[in-house]
mmCIF file of C-alpha atoms in Angstrom:
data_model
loop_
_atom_site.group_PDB
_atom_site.id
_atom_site.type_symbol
_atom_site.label_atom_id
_atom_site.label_comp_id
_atom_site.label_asym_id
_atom_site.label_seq_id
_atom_site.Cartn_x
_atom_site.Cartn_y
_atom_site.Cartn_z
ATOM 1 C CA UNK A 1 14.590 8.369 -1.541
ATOM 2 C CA UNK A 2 10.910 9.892 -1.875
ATOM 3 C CA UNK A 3 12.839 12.004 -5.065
ATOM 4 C CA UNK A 4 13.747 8.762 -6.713
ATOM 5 C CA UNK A 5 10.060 7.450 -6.314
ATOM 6 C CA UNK A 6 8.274 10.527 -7.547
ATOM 7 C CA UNK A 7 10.959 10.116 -10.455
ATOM 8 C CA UNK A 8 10.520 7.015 -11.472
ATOM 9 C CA UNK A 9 6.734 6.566 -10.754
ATOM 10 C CA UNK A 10 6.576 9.968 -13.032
ATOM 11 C CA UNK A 11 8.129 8.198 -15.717
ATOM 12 C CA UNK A 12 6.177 4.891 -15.776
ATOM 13 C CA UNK A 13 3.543 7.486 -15.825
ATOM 14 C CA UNK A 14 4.472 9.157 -18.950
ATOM 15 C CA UNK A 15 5.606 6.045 -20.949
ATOM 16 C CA UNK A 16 2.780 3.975 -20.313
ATOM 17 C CA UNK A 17 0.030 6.299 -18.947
ATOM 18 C CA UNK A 18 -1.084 4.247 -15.769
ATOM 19 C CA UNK A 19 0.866 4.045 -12.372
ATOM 20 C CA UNK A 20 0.431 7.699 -10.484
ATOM 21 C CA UNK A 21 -2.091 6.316 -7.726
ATOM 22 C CA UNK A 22 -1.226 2.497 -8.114
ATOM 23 C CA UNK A 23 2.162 2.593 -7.742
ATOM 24 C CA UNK A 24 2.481 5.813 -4.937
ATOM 25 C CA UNK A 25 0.172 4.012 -2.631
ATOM 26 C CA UNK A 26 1.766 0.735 -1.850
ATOM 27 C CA UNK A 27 4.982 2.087 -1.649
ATOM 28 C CA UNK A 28 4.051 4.657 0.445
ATOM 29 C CA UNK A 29 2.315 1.759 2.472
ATOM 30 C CA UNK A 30 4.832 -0.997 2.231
ATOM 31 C CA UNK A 31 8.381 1.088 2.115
ATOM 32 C CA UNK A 32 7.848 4.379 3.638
ATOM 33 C CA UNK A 33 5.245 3.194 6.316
ATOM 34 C CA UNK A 34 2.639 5.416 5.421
ATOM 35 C CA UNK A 35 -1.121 4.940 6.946
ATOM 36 C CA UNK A 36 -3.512 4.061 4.101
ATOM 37 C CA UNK A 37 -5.558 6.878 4.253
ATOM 38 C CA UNK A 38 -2.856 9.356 4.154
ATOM 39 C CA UNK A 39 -1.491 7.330 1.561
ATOM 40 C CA UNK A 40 -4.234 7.790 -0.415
ATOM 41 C CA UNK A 41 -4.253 11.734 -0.390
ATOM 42 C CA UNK A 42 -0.704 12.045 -0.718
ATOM 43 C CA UNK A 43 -0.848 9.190 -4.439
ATOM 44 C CA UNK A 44 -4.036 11.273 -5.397
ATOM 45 C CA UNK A 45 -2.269 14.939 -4.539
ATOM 46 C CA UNK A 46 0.846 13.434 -6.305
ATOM 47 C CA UNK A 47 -1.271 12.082 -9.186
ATOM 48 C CA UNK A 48 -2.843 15.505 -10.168
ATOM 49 C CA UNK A 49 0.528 17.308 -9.618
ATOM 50 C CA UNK A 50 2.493 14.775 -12.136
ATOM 51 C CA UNK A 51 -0.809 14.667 -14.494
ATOM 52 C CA UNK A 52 -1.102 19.009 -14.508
ATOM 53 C CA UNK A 53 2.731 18.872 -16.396
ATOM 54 C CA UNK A 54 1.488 15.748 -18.808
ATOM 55 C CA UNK A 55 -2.451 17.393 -20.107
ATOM 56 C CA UNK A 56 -1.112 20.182 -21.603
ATOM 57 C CA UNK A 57 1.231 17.844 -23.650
ATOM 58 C CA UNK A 58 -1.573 15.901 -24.764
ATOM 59 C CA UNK A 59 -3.352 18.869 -25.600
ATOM 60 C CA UNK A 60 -1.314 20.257 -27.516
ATOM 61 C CA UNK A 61 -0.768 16.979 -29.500
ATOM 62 C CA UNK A 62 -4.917 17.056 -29.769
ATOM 63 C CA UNK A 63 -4.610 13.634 -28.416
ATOM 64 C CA UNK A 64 -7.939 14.203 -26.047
ATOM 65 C CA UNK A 65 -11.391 13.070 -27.298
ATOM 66 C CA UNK A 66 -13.393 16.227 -25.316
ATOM 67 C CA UNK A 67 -16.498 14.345 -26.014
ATOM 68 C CA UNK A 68 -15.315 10.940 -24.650
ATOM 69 C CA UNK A 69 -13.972 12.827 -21.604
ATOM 70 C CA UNK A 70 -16.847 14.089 -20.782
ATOM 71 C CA UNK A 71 -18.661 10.825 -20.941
ATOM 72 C CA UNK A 72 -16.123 9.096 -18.623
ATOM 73 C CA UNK A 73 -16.311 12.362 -15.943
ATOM 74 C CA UNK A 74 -20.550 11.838 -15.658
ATOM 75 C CA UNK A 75 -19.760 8.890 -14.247
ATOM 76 C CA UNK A 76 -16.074 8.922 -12.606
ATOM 77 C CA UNK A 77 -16.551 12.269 -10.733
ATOM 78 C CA UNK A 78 -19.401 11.043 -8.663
ATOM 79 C CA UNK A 79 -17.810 7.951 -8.415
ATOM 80 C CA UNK A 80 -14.306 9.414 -6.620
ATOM 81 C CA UNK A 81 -16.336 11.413 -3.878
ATOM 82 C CA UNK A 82 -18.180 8.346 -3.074
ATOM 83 C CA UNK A 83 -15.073 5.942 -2.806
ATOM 84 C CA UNK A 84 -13.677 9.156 -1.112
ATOM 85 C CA UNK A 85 -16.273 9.208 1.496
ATOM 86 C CA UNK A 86 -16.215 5.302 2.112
ATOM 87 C CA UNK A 87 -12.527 5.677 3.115
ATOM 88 C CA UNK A 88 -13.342 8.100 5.629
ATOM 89 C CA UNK A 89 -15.655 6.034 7.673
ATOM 90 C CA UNK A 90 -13.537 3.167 7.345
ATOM 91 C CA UNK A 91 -10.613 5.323 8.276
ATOM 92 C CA UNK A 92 -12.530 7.177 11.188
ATOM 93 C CA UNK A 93 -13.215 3.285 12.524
ATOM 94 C CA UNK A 94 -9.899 2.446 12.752
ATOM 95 C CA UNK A 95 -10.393 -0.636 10.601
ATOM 96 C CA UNK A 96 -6.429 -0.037 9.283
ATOM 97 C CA UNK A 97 -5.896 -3.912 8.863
ATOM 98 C CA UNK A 98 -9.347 -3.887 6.716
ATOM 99 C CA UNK A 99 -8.189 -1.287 4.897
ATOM 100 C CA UNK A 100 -4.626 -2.417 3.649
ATOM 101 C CA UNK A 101 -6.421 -6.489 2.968
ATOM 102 C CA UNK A 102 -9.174 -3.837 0.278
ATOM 103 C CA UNK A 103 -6.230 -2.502 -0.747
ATOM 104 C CA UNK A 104 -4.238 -5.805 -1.601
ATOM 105 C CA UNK A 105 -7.281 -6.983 -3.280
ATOM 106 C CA UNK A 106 -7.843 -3.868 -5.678
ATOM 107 C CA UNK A 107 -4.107 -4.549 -6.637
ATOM 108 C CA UNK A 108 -4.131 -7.668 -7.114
ATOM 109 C CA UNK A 109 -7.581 -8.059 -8.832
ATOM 110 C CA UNK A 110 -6.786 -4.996 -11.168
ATOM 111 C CA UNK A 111 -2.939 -6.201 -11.634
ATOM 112 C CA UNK A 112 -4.142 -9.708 -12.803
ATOM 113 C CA UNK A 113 -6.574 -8.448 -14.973
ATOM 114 C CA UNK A 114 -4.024 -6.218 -16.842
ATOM 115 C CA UNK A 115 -1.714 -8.995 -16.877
ATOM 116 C CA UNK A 116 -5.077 -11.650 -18.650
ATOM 117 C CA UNK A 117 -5.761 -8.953 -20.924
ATOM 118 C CA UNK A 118 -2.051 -7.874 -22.068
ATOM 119 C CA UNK A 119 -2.238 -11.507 -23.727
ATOM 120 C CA UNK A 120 -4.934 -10.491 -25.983
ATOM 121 C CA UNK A 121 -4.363 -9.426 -29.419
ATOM 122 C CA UNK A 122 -4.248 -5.937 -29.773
ATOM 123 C CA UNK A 123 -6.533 -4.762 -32.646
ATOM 124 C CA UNK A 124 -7.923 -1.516 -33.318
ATOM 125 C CA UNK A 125 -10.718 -0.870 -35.146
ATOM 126 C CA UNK A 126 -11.862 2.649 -36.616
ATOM 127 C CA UNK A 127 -15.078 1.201 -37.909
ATOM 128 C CA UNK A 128 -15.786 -0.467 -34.079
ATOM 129 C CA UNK A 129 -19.230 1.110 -33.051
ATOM 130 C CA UNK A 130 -19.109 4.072 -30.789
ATOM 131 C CA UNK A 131 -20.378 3.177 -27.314
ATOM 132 C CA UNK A 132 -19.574 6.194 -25.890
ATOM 133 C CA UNK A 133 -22.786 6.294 -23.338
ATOM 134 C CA UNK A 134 -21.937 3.037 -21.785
ATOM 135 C CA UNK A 135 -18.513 5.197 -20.274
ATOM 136 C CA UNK A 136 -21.030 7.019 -17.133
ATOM 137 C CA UNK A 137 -21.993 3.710 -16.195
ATOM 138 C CA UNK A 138 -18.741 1.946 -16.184
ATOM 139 C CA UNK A 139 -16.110 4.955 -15.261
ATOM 140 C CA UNK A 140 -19.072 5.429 -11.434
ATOM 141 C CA UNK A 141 -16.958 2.329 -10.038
ATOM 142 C CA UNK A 142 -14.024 3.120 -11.759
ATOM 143 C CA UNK A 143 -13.932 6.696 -9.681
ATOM 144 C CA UNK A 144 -14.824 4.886 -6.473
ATOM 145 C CA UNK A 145 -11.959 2.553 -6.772
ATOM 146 C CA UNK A 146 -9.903 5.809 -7.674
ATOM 147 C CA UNK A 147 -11.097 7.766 -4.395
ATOM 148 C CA UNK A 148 -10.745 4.522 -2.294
ATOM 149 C CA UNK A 149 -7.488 3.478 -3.381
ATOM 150 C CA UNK A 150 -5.933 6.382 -5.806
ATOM 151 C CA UNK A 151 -5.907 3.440 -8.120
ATOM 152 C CA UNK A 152 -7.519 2.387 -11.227
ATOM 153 C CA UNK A 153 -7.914 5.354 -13.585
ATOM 154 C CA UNK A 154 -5.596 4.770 -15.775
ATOM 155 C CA UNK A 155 -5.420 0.643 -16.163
ATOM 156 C CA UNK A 156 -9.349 0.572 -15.908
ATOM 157 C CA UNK A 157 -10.270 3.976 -18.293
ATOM 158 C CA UNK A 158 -7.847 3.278 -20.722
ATOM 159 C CA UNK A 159 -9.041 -0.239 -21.264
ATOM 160 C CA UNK A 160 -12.996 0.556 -21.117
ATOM 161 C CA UNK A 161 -12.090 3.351 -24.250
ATOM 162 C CA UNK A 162 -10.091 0.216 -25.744
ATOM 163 C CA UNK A 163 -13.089 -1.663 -25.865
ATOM 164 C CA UNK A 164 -15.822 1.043 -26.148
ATOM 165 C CA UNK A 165 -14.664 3.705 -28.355
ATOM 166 C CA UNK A 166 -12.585 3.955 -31.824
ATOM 167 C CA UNK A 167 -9.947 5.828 -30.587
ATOM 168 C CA UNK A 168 -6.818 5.427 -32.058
ATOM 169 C CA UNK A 169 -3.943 4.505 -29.235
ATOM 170 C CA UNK A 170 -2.777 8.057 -28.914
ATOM 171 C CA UNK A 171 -6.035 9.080 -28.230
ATOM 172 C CA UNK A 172 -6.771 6.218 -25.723
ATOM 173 C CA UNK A 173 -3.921 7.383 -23.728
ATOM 174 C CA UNK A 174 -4.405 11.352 -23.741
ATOM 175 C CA UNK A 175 -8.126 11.383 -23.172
ATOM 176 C CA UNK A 176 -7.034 9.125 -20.166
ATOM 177 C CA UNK A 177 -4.822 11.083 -18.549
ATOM 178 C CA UNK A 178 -6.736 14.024 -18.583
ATOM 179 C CA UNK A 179 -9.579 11.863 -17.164
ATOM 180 C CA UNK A 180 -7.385 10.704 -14.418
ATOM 181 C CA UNK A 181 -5.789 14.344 -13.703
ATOM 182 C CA UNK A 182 -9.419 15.380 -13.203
ATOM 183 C CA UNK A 183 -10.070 12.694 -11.071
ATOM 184 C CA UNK A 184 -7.083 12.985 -9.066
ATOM 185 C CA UNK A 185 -7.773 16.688 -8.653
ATOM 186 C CA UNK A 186 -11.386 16.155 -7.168
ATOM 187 C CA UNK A 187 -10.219 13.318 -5.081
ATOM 188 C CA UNK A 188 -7.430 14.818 -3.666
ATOM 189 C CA UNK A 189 -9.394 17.957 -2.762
ATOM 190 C CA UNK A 190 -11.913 15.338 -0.996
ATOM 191 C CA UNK A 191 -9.265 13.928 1.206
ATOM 192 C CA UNK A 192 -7.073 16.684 1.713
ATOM 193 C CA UNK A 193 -8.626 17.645 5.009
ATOM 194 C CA UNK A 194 -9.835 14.332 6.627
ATOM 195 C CA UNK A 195 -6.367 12.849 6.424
ATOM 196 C CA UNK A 196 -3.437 13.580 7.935
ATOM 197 C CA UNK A 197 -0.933 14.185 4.600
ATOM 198 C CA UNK A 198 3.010 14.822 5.040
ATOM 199 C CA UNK A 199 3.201 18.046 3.038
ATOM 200 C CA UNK A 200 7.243 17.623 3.459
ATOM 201 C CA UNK A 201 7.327 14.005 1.781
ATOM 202 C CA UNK A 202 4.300 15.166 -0.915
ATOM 203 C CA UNK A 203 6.722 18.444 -1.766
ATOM 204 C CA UNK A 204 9.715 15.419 -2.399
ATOM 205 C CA UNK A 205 7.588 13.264 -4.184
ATOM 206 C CA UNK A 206 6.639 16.087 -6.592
ATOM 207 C CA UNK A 207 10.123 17.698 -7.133
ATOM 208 C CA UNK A 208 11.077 13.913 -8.178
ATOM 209 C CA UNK A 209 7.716 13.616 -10.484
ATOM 210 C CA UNK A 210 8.578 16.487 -12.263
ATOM 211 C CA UNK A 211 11.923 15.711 -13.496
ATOM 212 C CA UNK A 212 9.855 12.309 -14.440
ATOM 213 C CA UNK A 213 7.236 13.746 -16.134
ATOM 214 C CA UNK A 214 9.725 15.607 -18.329
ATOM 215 C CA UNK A 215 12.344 12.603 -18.843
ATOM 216 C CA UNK A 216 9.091 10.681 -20.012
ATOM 217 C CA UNK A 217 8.006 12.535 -22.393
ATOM 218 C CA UNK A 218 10.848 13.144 -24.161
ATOM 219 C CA UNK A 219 11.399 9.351 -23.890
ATOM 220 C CA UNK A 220 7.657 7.908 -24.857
ATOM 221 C CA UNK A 221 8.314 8.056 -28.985
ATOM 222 C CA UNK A 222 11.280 5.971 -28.369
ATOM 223 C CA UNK A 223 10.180 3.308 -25.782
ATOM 224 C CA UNK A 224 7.691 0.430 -26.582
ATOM 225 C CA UNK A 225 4.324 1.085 -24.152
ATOM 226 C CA UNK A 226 3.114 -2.531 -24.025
ATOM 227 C CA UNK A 227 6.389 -4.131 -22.499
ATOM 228 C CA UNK A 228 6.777 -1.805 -20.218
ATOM 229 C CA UNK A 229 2.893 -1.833 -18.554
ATOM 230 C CA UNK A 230 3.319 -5.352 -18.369
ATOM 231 C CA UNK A 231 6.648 -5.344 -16.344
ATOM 232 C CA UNK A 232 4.515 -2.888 -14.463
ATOM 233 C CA UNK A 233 1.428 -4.873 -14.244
ATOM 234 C CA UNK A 234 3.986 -8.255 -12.625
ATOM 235 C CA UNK A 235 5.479 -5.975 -9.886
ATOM 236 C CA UNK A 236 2.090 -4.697 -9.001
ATOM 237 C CA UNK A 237 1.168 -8.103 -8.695
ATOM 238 C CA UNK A 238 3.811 -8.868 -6.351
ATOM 239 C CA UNK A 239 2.989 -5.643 -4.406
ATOM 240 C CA UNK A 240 -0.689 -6.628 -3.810
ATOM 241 C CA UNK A 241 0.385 -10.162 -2.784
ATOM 242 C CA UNK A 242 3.165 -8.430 -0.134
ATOM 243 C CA UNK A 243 -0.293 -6.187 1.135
ATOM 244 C CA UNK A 244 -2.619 -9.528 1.416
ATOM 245 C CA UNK A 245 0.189 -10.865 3.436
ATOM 246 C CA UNK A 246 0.660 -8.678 5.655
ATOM 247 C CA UNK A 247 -2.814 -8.441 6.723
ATOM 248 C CA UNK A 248 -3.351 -11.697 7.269
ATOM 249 C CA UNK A 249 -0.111 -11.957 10.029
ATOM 250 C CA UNK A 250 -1.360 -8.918 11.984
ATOM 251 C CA UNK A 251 -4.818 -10.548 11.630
ATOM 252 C CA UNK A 252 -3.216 -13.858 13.010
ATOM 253 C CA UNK A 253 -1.141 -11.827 15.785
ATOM 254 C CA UNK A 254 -4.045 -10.088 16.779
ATOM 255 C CA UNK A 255 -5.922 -13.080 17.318
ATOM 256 C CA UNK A 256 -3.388 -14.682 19.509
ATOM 257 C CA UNK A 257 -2.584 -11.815 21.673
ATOM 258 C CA UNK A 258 -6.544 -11.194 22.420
ATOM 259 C CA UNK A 259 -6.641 -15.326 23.198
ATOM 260 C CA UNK A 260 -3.488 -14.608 25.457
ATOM 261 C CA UNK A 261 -4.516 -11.579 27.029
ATOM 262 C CA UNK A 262 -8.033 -13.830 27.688
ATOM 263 C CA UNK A 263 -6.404 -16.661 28.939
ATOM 264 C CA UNK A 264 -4.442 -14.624 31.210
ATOM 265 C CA UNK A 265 -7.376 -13.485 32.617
ATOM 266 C CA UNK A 266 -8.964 -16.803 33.009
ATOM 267 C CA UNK A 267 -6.270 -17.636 35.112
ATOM 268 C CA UNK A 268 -6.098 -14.376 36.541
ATOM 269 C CA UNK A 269 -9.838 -14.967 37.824
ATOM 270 C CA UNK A 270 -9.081 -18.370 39.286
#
């Protein structure tokens, strides 16, 4: 199973160019019973790995803006070792509940925004002024969110050069997964030793991205992007929902079992 999901999540990757960190850690999470905060290493570690096979592609296709990358990493890199730090102490608190309920919320906040904005006309613009300086300021949260969650680079980056920068599409999409592969690589490095990460099920998850990564790119001329991040988008939806849910019933068994348990001992004291 874990070669299937590096597979497929590998391919959304490379057809649409969001879905490494978003999609790894609520299945890890949800399906595979994974602790959040090795979840997070393991979609970040898994995010760099897929992303190492898919940069040179883009470089070689001279789809990366160098000078719009480096904008978005002034402000990203900081950004991931702060969000990586905040999971730690959360993490080191054993707030687990809090941290799948942030979790649900990134998803479904960033899924629903994907989904608002896939309904807007898509118009490029070569003559749309370069805001290029605004990325440091916009890609600091961005990273956080990245080294909280292992989500957001791609959805969040790609849209922010949508809207700041006159890239054309191709360019959107390379200079944004080399972004992410960069964050990915600094985050993962952050939380590779205050987690406790399942080398055995990372090694599976890779073997399955690469065969991904490969499929995808030999597929991505052929397949339309839009439909496809959309579909993505709707199930991610879903998946944030399923987190939300789930913390509120543990939150609501909790609560009853600590009344019990203090009724008991009312009784108990009588």
């Amino acid at each position: 199973m874990p070669y299937l999901i590096g597979f497929v999540i590998a391919l959304f990757i490379a057809l649409t160019g969001v879905g490494a960190g978003t999609i790894t850690v609520p299945i890890l999470v949800l399906f595979l019973g994974v602790p959040a905060p090795a979840a997070v290493a393991i979609g970040l570690t898994f995010s760099a790995a897929v992303k190492l096979i898919l940069v040179p592609t883009q470089i070689f296709r001279r789809t990366i803006s160098w000078r719009t990358l480096g904008f978005m990493l002034l402000g990203g890199v900081p950004g991931v070792l702060i969000g990586s730090l905040l999971l730690r102490q959360l993490a080191t608190a054993g707030s687990q509940n809090l941290l799948n309920t942030i979790l649900g919320v990134i998803l479904v906040g960033t899924a629903g925004w994907q989904i608002f904005y896939s309904f807007a006309p898509m118009k490029h613009d070569q003559n749309r002024a370069d805001r290029s300086s605004w990325l440091p300021w916009l890609m600091l949260p961005v990273g956080a969110e990245v080294g909280f969650s292992s989500a957001g680079a791609g959805a969040l980056g790609s849209a922010a050069l949508l809207g700041l920068t006159p890239l054309v599409p191709a360019q959107v999409v390379g200079t944004d997964i080399a972004f992410g592969f960069i964050l990915s690589l600094i985050g993962s490095g952050a939380h590779w030793f205050s987690a406790t990460t399942n080398t055995h099920l990372l090694i599976q998850l890779i073997a399955g991205g690469a065969a991904g990564a490969v499929g995808g790119v030999l597929l991505s001329t052929h397949v339309p992007r839009r439909p496809m991040r959309f579909a993505l988008w709707i199930w991610l939806l879903i998946l944030g929902g399923q987190f939300l849910v789930n913390s509120y019933q543990a939150s609501v068994a909790h609560a009853a079992s600590r009344n019990f348990f203090r009724d008991h001992s009312s009784e108990s004291r009588k």
